[in-house]
Every structure is written in structure tokens, then in C-alpha cells.
Coordinates of N, CA and C in Angstrom, one line a residue:
Chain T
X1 N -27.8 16.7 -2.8 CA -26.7 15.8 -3.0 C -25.9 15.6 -1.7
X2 N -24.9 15.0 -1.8 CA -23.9 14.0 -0.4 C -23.3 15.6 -0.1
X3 N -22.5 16.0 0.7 CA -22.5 16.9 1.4 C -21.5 16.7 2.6
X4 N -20.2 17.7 3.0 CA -19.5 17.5 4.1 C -19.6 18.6 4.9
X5 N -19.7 19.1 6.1 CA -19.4 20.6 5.9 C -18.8 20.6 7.8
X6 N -17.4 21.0 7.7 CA -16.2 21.3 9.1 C -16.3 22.3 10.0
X7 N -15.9 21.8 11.0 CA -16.2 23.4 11.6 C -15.0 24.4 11.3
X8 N -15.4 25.5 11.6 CA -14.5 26.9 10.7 C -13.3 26.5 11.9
X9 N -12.0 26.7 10.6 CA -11.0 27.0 11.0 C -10.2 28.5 10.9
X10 N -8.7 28.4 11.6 CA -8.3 27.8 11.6 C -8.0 27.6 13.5
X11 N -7.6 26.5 14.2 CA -7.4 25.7 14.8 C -6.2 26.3 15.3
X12 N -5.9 26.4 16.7 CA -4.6 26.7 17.0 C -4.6 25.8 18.5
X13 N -3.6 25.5 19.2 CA -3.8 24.4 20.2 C -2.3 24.8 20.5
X14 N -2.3 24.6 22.0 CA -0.8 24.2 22.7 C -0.2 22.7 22.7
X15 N 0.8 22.1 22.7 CA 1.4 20.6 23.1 C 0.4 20.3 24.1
X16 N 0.1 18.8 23.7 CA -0.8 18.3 25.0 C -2.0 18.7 25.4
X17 N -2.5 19.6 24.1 CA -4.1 20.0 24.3 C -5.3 19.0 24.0
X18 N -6.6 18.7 24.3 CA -7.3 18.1 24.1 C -7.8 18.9 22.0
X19 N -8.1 17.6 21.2 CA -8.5 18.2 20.0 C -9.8 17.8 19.5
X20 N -10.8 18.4 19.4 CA -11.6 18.1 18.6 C -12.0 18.5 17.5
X21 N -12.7 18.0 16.2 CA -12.3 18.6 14.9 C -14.1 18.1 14.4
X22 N -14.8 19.5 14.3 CA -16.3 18.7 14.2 C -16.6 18.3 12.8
X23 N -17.0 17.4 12.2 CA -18.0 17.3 11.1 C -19.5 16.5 11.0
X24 N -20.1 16.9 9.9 CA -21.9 16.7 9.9 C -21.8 16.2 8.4
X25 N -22.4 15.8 8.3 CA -22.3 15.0 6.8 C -23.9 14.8 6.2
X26 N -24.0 14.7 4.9 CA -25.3 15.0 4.7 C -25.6 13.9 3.5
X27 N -25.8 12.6 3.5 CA -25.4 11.4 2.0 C -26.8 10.5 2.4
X28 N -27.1 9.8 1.2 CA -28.0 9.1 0.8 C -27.3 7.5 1.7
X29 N -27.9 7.1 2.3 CA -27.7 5.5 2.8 C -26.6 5.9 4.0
X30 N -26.2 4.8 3.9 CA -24.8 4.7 5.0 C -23.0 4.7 4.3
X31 N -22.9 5.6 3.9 CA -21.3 5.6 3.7 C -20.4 5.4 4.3
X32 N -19.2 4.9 3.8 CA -18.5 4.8 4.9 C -17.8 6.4 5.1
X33 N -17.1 6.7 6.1 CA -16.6 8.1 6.3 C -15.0 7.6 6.5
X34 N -14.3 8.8 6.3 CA -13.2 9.2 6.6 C -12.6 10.1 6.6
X35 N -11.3 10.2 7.4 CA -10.4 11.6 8.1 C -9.3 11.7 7.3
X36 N -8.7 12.5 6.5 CA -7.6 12.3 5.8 C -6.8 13.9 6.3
X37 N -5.5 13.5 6.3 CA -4.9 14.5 7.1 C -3.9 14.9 5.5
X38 N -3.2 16.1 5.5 CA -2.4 16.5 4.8 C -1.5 17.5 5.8
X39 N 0.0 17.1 5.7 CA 1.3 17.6 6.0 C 1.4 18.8 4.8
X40 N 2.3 19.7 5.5 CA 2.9 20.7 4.6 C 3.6 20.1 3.6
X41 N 2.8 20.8 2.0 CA 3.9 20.3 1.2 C 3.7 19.2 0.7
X42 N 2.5 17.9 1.2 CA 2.1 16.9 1.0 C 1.3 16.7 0.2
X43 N 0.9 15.7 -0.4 CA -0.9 15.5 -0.6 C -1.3 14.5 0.9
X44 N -2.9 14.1 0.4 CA -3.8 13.7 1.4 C -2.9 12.5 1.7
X45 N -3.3 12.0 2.7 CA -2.9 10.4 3.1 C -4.1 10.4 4.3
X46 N -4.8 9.0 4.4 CA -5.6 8.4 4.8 C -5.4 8.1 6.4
X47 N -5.9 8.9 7.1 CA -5.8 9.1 8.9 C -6.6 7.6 9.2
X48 N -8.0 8.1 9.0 CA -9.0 6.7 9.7 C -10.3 6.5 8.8
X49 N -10.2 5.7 9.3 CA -12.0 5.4 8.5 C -13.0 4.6 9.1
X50 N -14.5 4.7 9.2 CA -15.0 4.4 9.8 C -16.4 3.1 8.7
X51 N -16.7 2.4 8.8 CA -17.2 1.6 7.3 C -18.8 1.5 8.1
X52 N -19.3 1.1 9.1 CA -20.5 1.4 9.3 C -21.4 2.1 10.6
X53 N -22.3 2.8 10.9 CA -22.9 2.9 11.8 C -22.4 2.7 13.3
X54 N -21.8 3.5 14.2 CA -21.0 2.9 15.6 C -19.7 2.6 15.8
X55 N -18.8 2.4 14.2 CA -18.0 2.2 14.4 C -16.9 3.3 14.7
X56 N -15.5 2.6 15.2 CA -14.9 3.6 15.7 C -13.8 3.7 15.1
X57 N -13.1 4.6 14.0 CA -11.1 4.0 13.6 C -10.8 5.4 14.6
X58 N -9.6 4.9 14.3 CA -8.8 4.7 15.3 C -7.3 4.9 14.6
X59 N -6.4 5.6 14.9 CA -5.0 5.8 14.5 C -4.5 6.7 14.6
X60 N -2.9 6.8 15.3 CA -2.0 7.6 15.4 C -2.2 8.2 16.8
X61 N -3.5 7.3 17.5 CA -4.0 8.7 18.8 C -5.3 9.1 18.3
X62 N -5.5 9.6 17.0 CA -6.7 10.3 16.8 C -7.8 8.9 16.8
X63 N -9.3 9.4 16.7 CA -10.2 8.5 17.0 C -11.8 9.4 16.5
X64 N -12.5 8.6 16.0 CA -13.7 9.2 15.4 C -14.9 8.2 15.1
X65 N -15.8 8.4 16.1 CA -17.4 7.9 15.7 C -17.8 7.8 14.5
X66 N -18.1 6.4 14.1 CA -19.7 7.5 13.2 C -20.7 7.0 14.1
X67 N -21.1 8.3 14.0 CA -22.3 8.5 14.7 C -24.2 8.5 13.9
X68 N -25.0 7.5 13.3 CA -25.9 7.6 12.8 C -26.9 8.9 12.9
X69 N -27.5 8.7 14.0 CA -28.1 9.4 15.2 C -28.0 11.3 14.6
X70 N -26.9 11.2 14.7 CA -26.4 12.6 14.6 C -25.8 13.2 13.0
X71 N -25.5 12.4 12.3 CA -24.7 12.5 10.9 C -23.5 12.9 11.4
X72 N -22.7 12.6 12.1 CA -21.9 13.1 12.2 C -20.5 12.4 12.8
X73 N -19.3 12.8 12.4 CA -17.8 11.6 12.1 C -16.9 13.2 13.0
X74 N -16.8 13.3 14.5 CA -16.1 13.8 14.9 C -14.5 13.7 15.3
X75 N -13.5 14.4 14.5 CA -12.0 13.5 15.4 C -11.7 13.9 16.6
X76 N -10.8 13.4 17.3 CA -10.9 13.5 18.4 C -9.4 13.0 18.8
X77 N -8.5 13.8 19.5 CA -7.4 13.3 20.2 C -7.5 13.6 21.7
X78 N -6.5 13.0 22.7 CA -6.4 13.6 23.7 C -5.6 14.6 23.9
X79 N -4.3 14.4 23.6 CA -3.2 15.1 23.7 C -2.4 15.2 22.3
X80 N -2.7 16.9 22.0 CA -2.1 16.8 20.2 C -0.5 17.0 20.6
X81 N 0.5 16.8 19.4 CA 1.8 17.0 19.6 C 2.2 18.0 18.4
X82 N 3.2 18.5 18.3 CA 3.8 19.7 17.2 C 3.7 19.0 16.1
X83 N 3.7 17.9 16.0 CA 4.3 17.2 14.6 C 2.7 16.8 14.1
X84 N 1.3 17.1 14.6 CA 0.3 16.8 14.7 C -0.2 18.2 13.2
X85 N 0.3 19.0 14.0 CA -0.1 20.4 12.8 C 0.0 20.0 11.4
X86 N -1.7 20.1 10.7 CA -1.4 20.0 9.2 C -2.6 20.4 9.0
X87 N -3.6 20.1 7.8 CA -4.9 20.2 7.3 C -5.5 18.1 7.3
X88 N -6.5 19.3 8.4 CA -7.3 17.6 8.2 C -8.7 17.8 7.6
X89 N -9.4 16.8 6.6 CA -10.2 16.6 6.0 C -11.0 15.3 6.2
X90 N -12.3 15.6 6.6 CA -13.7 14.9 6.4 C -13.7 14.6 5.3
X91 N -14.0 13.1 4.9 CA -14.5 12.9 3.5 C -15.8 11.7 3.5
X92 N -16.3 11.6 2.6 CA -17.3 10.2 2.2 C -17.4 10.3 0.9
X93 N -17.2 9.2 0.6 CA -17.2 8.6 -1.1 C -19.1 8.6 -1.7
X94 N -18.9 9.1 -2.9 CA -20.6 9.4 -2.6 C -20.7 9.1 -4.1
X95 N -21.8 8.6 -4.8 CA -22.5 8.3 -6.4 C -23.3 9.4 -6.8
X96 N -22.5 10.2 -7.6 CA -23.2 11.6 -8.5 C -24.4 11.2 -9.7
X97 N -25.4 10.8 -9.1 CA -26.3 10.5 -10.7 C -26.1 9.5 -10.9
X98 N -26.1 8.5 -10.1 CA -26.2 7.0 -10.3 C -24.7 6.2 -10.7
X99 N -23.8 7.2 -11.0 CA -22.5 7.1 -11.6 C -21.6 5.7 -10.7
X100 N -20.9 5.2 -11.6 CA -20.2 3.8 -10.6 C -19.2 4.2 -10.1
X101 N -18.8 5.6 -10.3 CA -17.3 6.0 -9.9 C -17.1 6.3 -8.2
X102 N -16.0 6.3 -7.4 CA -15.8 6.1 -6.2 C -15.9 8.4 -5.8
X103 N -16.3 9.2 -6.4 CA -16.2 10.8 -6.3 C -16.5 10.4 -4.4
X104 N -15.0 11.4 -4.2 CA -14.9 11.6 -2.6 C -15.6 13.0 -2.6
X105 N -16.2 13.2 -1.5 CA -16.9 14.6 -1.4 C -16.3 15.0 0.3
X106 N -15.6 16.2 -0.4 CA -14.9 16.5 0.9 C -15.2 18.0 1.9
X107 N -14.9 18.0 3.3 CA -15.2 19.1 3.9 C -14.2 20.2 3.6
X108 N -14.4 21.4 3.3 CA -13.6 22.6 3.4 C -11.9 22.5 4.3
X109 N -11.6 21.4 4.8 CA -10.5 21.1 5.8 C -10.6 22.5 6.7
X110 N -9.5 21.4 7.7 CA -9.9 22.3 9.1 C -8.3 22.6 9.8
X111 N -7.3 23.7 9.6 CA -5.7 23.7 9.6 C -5.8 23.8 11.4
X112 N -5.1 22.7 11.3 CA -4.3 23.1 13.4 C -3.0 23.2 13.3
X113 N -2.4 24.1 14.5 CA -1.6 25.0 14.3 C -1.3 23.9 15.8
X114 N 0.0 23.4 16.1 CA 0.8 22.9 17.5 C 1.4 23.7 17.9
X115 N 1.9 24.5 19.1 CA 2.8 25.3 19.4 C 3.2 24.5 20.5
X116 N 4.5 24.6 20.8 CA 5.3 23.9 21.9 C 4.8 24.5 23.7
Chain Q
X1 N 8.5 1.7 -3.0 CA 6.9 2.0 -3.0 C 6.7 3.2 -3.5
X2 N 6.7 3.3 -4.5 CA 5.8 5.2 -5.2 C 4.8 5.0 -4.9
X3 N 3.8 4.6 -5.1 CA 2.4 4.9 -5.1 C 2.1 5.6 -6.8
X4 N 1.3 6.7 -6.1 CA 1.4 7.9 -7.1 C 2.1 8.9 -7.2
X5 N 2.3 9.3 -8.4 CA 3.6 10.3 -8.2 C 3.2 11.5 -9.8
X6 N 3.3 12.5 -9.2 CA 3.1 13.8 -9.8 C 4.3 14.8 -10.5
X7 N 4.7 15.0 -11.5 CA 5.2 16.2 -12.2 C 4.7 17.1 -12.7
X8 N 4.8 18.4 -12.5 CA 6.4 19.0 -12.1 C 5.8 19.2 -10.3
X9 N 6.2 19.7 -9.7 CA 5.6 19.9 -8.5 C 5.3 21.5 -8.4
X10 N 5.9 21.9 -9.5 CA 5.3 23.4 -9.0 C 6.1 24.2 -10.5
X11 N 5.1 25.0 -10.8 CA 5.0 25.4 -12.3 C 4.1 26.8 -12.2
X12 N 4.8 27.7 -13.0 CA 4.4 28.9 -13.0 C 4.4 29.3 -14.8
X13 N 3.0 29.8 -14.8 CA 2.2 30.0 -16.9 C 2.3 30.9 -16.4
X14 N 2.1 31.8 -18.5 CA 1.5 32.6 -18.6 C 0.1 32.8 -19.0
X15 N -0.5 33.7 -19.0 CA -1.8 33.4 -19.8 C -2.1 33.0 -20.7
X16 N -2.8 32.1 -21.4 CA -2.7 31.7 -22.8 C -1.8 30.7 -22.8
X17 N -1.0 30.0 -22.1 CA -0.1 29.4 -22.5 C -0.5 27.6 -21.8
X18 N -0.1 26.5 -22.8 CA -1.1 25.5 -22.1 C 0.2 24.6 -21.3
X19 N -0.1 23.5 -20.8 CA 1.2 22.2 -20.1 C 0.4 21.4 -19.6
X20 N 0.7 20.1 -19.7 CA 0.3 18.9 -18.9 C 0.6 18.2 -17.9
X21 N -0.1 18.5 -16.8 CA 0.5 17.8 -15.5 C 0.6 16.2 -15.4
X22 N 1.7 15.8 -15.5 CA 1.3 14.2 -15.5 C 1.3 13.6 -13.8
X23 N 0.8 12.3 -14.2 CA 0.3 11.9 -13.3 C 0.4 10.3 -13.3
X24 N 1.5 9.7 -12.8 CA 1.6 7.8 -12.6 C 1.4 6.9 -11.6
X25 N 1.0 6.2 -11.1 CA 0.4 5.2 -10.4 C 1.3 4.0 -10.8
X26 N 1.9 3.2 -9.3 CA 2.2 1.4 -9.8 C 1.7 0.7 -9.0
X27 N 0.4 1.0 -8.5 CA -0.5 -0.1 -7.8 C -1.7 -0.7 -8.9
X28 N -1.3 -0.8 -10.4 CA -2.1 -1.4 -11.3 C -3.6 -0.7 -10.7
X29 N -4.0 0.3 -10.6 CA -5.1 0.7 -10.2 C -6.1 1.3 -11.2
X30 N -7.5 0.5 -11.4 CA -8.1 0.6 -12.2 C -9.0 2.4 -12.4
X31 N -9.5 3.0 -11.0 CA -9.7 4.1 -11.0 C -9.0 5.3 -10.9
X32 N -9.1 6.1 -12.0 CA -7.9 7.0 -11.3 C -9.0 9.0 -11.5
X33 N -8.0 9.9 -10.5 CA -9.0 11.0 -10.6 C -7.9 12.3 -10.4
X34 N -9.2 13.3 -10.9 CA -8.1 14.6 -10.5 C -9.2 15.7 -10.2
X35 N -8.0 16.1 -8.8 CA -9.2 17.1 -7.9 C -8.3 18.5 -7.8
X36 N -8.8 19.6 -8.0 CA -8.1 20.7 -8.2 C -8.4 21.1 -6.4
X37 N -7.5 22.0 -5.4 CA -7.8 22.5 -3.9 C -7.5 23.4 -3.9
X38 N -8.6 24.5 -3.6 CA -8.3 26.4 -3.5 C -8.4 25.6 -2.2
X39 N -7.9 26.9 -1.6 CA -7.6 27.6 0.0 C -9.2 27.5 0.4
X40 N -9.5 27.1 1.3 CA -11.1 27.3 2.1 C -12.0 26.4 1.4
X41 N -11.6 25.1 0.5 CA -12.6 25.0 -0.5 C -12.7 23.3 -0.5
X42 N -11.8 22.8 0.4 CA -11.8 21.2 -0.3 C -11.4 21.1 -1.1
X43 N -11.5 19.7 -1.9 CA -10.9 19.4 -3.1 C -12.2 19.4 -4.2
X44 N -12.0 19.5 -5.5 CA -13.1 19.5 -5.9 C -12.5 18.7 -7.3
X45 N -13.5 17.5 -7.9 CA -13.4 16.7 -8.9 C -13.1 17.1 -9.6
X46 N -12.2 17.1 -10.7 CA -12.1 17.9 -12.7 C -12.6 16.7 -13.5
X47 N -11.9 15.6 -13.0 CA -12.1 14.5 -14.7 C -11.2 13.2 -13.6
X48 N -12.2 12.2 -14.0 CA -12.0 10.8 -13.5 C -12.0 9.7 -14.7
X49 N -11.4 8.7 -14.4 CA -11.5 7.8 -15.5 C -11.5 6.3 -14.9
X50 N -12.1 5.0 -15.2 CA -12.5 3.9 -14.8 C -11.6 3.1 -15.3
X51 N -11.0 3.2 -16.1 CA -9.9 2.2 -17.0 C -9.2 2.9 -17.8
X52 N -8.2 2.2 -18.7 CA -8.0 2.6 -19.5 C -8.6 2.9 -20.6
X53 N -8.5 4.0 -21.7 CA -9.7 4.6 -22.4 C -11.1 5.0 -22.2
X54 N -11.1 5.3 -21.0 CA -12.3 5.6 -20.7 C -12.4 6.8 -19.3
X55 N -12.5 7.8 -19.7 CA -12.5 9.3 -18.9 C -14.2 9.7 -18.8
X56 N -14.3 10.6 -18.1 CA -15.4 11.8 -17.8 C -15.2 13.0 -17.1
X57 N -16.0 13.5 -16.9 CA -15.9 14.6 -16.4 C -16.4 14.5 -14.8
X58 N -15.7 15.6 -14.1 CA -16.3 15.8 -12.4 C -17.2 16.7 -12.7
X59 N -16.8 17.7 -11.3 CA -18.0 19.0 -11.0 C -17.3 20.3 -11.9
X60 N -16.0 20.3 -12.0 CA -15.4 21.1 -12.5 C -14.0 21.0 -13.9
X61 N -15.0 20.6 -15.0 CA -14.0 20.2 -15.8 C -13.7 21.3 -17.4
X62 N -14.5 22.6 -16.8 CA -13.9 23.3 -17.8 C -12.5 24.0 -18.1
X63 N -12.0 23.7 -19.0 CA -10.7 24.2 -18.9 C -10.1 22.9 -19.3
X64 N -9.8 22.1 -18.7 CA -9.1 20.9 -18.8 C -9.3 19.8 -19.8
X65 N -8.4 19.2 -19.7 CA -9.0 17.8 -20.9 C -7.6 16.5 -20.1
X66 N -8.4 15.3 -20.2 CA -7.3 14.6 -20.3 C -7.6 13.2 -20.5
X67 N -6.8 12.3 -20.7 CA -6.5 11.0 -21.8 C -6.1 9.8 -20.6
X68 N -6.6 8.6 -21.3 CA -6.0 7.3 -20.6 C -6.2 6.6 -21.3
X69 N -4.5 6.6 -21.5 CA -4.2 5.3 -22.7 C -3.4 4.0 -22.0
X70 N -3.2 4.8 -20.7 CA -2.6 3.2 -19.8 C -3.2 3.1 -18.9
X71 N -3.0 1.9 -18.0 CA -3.5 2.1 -16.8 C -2.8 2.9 -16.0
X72 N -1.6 2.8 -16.0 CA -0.5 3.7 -14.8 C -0.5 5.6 -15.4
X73 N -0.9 5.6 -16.6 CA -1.1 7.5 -16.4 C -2.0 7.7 -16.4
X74 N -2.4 9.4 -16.3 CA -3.7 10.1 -16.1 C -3.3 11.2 -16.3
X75 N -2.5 11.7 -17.9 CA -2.3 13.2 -17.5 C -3.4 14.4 -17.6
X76 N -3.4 15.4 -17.2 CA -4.2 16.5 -17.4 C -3.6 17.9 -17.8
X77 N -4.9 18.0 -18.9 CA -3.8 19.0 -19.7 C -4.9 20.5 -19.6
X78 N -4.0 21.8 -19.4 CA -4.3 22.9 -19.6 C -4.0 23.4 -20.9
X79 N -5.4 23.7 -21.8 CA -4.7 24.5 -23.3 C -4.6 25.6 -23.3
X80 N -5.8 26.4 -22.7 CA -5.4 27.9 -22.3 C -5.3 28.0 -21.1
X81 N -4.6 28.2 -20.2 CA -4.4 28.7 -18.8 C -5.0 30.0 -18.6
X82 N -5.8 29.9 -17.7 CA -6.5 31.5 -17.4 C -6.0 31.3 -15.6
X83 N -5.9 32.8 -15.1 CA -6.1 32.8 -13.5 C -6.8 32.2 -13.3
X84 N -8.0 32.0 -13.4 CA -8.6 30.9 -12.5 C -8.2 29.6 -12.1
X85 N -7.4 29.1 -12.9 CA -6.7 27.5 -12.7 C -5.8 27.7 -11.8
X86 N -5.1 29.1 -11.3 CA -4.0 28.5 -10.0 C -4.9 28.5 -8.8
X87 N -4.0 26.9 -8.8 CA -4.7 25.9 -7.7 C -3.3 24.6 -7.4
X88 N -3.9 23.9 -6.0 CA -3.0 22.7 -6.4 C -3.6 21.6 -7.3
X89 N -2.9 21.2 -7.8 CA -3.7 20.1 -8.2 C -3.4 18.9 -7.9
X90 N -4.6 18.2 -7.2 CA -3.6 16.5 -6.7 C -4.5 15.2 -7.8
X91 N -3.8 14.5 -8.0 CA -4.1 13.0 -8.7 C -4.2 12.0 -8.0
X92 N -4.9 11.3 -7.8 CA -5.6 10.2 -7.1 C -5.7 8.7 -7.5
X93 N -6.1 7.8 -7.0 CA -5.8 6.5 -7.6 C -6.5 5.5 -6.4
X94 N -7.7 4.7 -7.0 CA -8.1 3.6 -6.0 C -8.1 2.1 -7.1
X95 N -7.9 1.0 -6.1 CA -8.1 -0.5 -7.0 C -9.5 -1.0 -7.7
X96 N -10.6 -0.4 -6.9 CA -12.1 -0.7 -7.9 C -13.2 0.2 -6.6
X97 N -14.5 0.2 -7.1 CA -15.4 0.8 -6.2 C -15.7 0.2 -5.1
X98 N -14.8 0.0 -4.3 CA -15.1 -0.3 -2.9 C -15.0 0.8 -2.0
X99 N -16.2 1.5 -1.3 CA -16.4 2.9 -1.0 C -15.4 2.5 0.6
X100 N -15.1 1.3 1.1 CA -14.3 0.9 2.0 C -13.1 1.3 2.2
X101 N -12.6 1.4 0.7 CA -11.0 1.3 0.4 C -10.6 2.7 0.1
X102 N -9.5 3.3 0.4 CA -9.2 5.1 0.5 C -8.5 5.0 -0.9
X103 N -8.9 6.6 -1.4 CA -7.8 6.5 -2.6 C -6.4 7.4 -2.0
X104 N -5.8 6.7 -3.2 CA -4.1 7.1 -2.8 C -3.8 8.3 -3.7
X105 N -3.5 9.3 -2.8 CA -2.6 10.6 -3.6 C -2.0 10.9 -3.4
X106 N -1.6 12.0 -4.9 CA 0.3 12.0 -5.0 C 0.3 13.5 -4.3
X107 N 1.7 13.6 -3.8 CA 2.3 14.8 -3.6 C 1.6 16.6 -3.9
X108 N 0.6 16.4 -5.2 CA 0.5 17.5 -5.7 C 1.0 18.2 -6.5
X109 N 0.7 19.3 -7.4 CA 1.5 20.2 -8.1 C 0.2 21.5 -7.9
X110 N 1.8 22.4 -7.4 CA 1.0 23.6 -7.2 C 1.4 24.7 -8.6
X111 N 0.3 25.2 -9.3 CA 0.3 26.1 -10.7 C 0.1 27.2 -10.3
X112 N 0.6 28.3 -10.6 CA 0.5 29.6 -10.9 C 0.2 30.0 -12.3
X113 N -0.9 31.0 -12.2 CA -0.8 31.3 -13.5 C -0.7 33.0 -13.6
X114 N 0.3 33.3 -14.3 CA 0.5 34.7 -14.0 C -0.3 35.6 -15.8

């Protein structure tokens, strides 16, 4: 079955550090992918998304491939900031048993820690 | 703009003891879901539903039950609360299967069950 799996957290970074946040994904066809970040105290909200093969989203600073080649939807910032720290999550929407429903299958999230 | 929006936000059972987390949406949105999140684990499916009157089950729907009689709720109900259920639990909500389009979730509610 569809499959996400993050690299182990957790994440700790200074202001102005380079970030990267790995994921490998494992799905039948081409899904589209996405990064969904969660704030303390929040639920999920929708970082970026990526809809086919090469493409790149893009938001807030952060930025993420999909990459065919490799199965894999890496995020990527240059310079993280304090207000950056939360749990971020790999996802792809994936069909369990032929089912019509939209089931997101998500990675284990990955917590980064901003220190000043 | 609510979106979706979740009651109570945070709720502490006893064992044996059941409550319903509700769950509303005002983006007329025809799919709605609910994903329970331990610590280290992702979110994982309980029970989805495609319209009104019409539910199923995810990967993880023992324990729970829940109903859609509108389009705007989705509540989910605990009859017997055992430890195993504290978790957060978040509600979800997308406009149709377009694997393009992200689903929208609420705030959460985080359950203890003592």
C-alpha cells in the first residue's frame, strides 16, 4: 500500500539556519504530494503542494521537489526563523481498495525546534 | 471564515465513560474525515463519510462510531472510552475527490482518558 516515511526527528536549528526535512514516498501512479505544517496548539494547515512530476510549490520561503526519479518530496528552506518551529508533515492522498475517498496517508511528522 | 471548527478542545474521561466530539464545517463540503494523532505516529484515519448519510470506516475505527445527517457535521462518538483513545483528535473536510485540492482541519481536540 501508499506509504510516507520522514526522516527521524526531532530537528533543532539556530535563526538563519539552512533546513532540510527529508521524505520518500511509496504510491501506485503519480500523486500529487504535500507538506502540511502544524503550529502549537493548532491543527494541520496546508504549507505546499506539488500536483505532478518536476514540479516545484513553493510558500512562506519553504520549497519542495517532486522528484519522480527518486520518490521523493524534500522541504527545503534557506534561512529558518523562530516563528518557523512547529511539526511538519509529508502527505499524499492515496485510494485504499479501490475506494473513491480522498484517505491522506501521512509521514510520522518531523518537530523543528528555532532558537534565536 | 471558520472553516472547520471542533468542540470541546480538550476533555478529560473516565474509563467507561462515553462523549461526542463534534465536528462543523461552512465550506458546504461534501467529504468529511476523522484522523486520530499519537506522538511519533502521523495521523491515522477512524471513519470518513462522502455526503450526507453515508459514513465508513478508515484503518482505525474500533471504538468509535459516528453519523451524518448534514452536510456541515461529522460528529464522533466514544461509548466506552478505554486508554487507548487518548489522542488528539482532528476533523477534516475537503469539496469532492480532487487529490489536487488539500483538506481543511479544525483546531483539534485533545482527550485524556484517565
Amino acid at each position: 500500500g501508499d506509504s510516507v516515511t520522514q526522516m527521524e526527528g526531532p530537528v533543532t536549528l539556530s535563526e538563519e539556519a539552512f533546513l532540510t526535512i527529508n521524505c520518500t514516498y511509496t504510491a501506485t501512479g503519480y500523486p500529487s504530494l504535500f507538506w502540511y505544517v502544524q503550529y502549537p496548539g493548532e491543527g494541520l494547515q496546508l504549507l505546499l503542494k506539488a500536483t505532478k512530476a518536476d514540479d516545484k510549490g513553493s510558500n512562506k520561503g519553504f520549497e519542495a521537489t517532486y522528484r519522480k526519479e527518486t520518490t521523493s518530496f524534500h522541504l527545503e528552506k534557506g534561512s529558518v526563523q523562530v516563528s518557523d518551529s512547529a511539526v511538519y508533515f509529508c502527505a499524499l492522498p492515496s485510494n485504499a481498495g479501490g475506494t473513491s475517498y480522498g484517505k491522506l496517508t501521512f509521514g510520522q511528522g518531523t518537530i523543528l525546534t528555532v532558537h534565536p | 471564515n471558520a472553516g472547520v471548527t471542533q468542540t470541546p478542545k480538550f476533555r478529560i474521561l473516565k474509563i467507561g465513560q462515553s462523549m461526542t466530539l463534534q465536528c462543523t464545517q461552512d465550506m458546504n463540503h461534501n467529504y468529511m474525515y476523522w484522523y486520530r494523532q499519537d506522538p511519533g505516529m502521523g495521523l491515522k484515519l477512524i471513519y470518513y463519510s462522502v455526503g450526507a448519510g453515508i459514513t465508513d470506516k478508515g484503518e482505525v475505527p474500533n471504538g468509535y462510531n459516528v453519523s451524518r445527517s448534514t452536510t456541515e457535521d461529522f460528529p464522533l462518538r466514544l461509548e466506552l472510552a478505554a486508554p487507548s483513545q487518548t489522542s488528539v483528535y482532528f476533523c477534516a473536510s475537503e469539496t469532492n475527490r480532487d487529490s489536487n485540492q488539500p483538506q481543511h482541519f479544525g483546531d483539534g481536540t485533545r482527550l485524556s482518558i484517565l
